[in-house]
C-alpha positions as YAML, in Angstrom:
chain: A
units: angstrom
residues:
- id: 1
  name: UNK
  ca: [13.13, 5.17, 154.92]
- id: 2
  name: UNK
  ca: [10.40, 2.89, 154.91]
- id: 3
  name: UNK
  ca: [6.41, 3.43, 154.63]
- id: 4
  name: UNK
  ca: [4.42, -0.25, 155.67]
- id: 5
  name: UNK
  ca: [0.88, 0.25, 155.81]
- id: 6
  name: UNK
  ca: [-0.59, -2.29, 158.00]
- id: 7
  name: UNK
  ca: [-4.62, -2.71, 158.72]
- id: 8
  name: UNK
  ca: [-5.04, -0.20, 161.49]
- id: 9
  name: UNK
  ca: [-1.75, 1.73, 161.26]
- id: 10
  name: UNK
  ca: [0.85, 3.26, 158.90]
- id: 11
  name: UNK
  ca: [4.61, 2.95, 160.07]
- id: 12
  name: UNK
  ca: [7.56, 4.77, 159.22]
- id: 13
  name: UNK
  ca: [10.64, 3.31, 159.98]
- id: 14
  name: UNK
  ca: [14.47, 5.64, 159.27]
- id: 15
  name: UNK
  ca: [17.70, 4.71, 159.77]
- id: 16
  name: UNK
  ca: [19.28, 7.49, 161.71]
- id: 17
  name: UNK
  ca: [22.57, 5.55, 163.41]
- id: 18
  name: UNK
  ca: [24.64, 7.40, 165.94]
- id: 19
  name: UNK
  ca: [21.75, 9.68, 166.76]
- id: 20
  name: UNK
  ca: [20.58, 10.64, 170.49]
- id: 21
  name: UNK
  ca: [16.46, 11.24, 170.90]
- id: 22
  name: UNK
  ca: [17.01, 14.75, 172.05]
- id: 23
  name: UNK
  ca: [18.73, 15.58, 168.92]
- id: 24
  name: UNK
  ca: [15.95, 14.45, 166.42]
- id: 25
  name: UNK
  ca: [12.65, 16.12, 165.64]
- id: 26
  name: UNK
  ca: [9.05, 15.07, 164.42]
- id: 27
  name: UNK
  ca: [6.09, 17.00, 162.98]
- id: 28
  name: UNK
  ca: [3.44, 15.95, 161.48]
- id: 29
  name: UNK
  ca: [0.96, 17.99, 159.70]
- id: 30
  name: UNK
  ca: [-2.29, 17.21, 157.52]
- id: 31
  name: UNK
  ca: [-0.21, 14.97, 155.61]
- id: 32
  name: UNK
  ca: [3.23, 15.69, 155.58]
- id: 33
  name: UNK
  ca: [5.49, 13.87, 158.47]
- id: 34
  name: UNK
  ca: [8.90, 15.50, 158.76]
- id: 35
  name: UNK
  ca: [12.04, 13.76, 160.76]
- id: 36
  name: UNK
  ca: [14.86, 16.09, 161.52]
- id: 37
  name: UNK
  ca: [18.12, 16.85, 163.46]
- id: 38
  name: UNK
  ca: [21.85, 17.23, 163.84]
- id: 39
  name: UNK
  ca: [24.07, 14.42, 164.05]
- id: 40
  name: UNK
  ca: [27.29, 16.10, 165.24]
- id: 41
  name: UNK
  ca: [30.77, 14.81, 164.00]
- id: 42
  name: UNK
  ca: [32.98, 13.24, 166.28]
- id: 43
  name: UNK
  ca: [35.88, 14.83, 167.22]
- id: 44
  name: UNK
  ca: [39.46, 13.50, 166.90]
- id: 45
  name: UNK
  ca: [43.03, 15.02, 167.65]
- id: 46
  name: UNK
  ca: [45.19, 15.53, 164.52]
- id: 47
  name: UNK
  ca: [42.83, 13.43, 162.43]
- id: 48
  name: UNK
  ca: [43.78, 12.35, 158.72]
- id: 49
  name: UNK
  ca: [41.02, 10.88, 157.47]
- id: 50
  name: UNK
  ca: [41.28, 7.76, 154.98]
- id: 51
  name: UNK
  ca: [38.07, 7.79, 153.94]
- id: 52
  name: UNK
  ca: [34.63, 9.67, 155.44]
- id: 53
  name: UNK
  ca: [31.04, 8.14, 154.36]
- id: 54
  name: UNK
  ca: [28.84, 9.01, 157.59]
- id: 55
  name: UNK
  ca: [26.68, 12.28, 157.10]
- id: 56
  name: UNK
  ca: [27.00, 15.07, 159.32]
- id: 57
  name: UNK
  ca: [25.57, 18.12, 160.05]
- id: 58
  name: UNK
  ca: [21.48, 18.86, 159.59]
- id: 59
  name: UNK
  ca: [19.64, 16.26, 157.93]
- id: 60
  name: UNK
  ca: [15.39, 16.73, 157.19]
- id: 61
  name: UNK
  ca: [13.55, 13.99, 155.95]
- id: 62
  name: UNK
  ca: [10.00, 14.54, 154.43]
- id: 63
  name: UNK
  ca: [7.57, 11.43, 154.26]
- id: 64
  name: UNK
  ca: [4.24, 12.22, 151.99]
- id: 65
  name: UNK
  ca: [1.74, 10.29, 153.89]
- id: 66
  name: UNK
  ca: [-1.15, 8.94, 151.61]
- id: 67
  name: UNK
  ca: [-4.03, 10.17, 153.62]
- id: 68
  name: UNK
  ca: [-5.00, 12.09, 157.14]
- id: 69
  name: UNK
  ca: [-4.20, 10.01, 160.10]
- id: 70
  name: UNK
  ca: [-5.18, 10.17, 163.26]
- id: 71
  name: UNK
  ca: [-2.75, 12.49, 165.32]
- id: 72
  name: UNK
  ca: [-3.96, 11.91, 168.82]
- id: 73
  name: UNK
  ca: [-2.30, 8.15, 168.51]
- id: 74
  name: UNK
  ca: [0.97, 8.81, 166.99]
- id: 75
  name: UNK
  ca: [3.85, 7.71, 168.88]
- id: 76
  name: UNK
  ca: [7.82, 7.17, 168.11]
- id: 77
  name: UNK
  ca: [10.57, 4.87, 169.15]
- id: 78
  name: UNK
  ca: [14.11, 4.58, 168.95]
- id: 79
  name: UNK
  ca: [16.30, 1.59, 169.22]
- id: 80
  name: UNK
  ca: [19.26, 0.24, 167.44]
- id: 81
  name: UNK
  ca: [20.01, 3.13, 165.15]
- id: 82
  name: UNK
  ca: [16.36, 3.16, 163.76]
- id: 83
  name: UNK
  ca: [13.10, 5.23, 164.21]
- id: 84
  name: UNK
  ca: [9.91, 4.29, 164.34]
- id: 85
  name: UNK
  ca: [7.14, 6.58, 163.97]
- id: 86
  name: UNK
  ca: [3.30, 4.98, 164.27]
- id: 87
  name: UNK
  ca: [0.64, 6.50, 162.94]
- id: 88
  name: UNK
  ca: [-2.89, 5.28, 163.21]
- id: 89
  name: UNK
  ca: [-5.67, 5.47, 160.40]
- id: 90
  name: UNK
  ca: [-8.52, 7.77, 161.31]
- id: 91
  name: UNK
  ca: [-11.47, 6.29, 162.54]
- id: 92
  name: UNK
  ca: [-15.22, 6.86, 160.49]
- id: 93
  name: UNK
  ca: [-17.14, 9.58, 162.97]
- id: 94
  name: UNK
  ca: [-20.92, 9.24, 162.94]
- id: 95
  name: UNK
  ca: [-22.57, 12.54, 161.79]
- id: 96
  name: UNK
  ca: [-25.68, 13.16, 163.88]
- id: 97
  name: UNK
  ca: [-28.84, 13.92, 161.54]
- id: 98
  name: UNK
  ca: [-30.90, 17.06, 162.33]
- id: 99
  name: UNK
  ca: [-34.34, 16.60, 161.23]
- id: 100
  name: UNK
  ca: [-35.49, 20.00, 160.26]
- id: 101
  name: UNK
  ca: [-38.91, 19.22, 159.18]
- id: 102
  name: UNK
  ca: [-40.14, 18.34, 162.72]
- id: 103
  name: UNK
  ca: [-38.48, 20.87, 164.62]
- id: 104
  name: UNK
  ca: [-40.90, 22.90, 167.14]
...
């Protein structure tokens, strides 16, 4: 997993290979961004395996983001066995001033 801040964005990229978009899930709260799913083992007739290094099963993967992003602009692609998840800084709000002194 990697975490690139860049000026107007932060961008998570995974490595999830063999994966199908349906099968993985992303939430994002104040500033936690969790990427999960099932990647379901292939099934062979009679195997004997040799040797087995490709996780199965449930997999969650938590990313501690280092402030509160925007979550209106977030999107997510996948492409080549990675994920990418963009997340866009917040943007300043003006505050409106009430004058209370010279209210009628």
């Amino acid at each position: 997993t990697d975490v690139i801040e860049l000026a107007d964005r932060l961008v998570v990229v995974v490595e999830i290979a063999g994966m199908r978009t349906a099968d993985l899930n992303i939430t994002l709260t104040d500033r936690q961004l969790v990427i999960s799913g099932t990647r379901e083992q292939r099934q062979f007739p009679n195997p004997a395996y040799h040797q087995v290094e490709i996780g199965y099963g449930e997999f969650r993967i938590e990313v501690t983001l280092p402030w509160s992003l925007e979550r209106d602009g977030v999107s997510a692609s996948y492409e080549a066995g990675f994920l990418q998840v963009e997340l866009p800084h917040k943007t300043a709000r003006q505050i409106p001033i009430r004058d209370v002194a010279n209210v009628e």
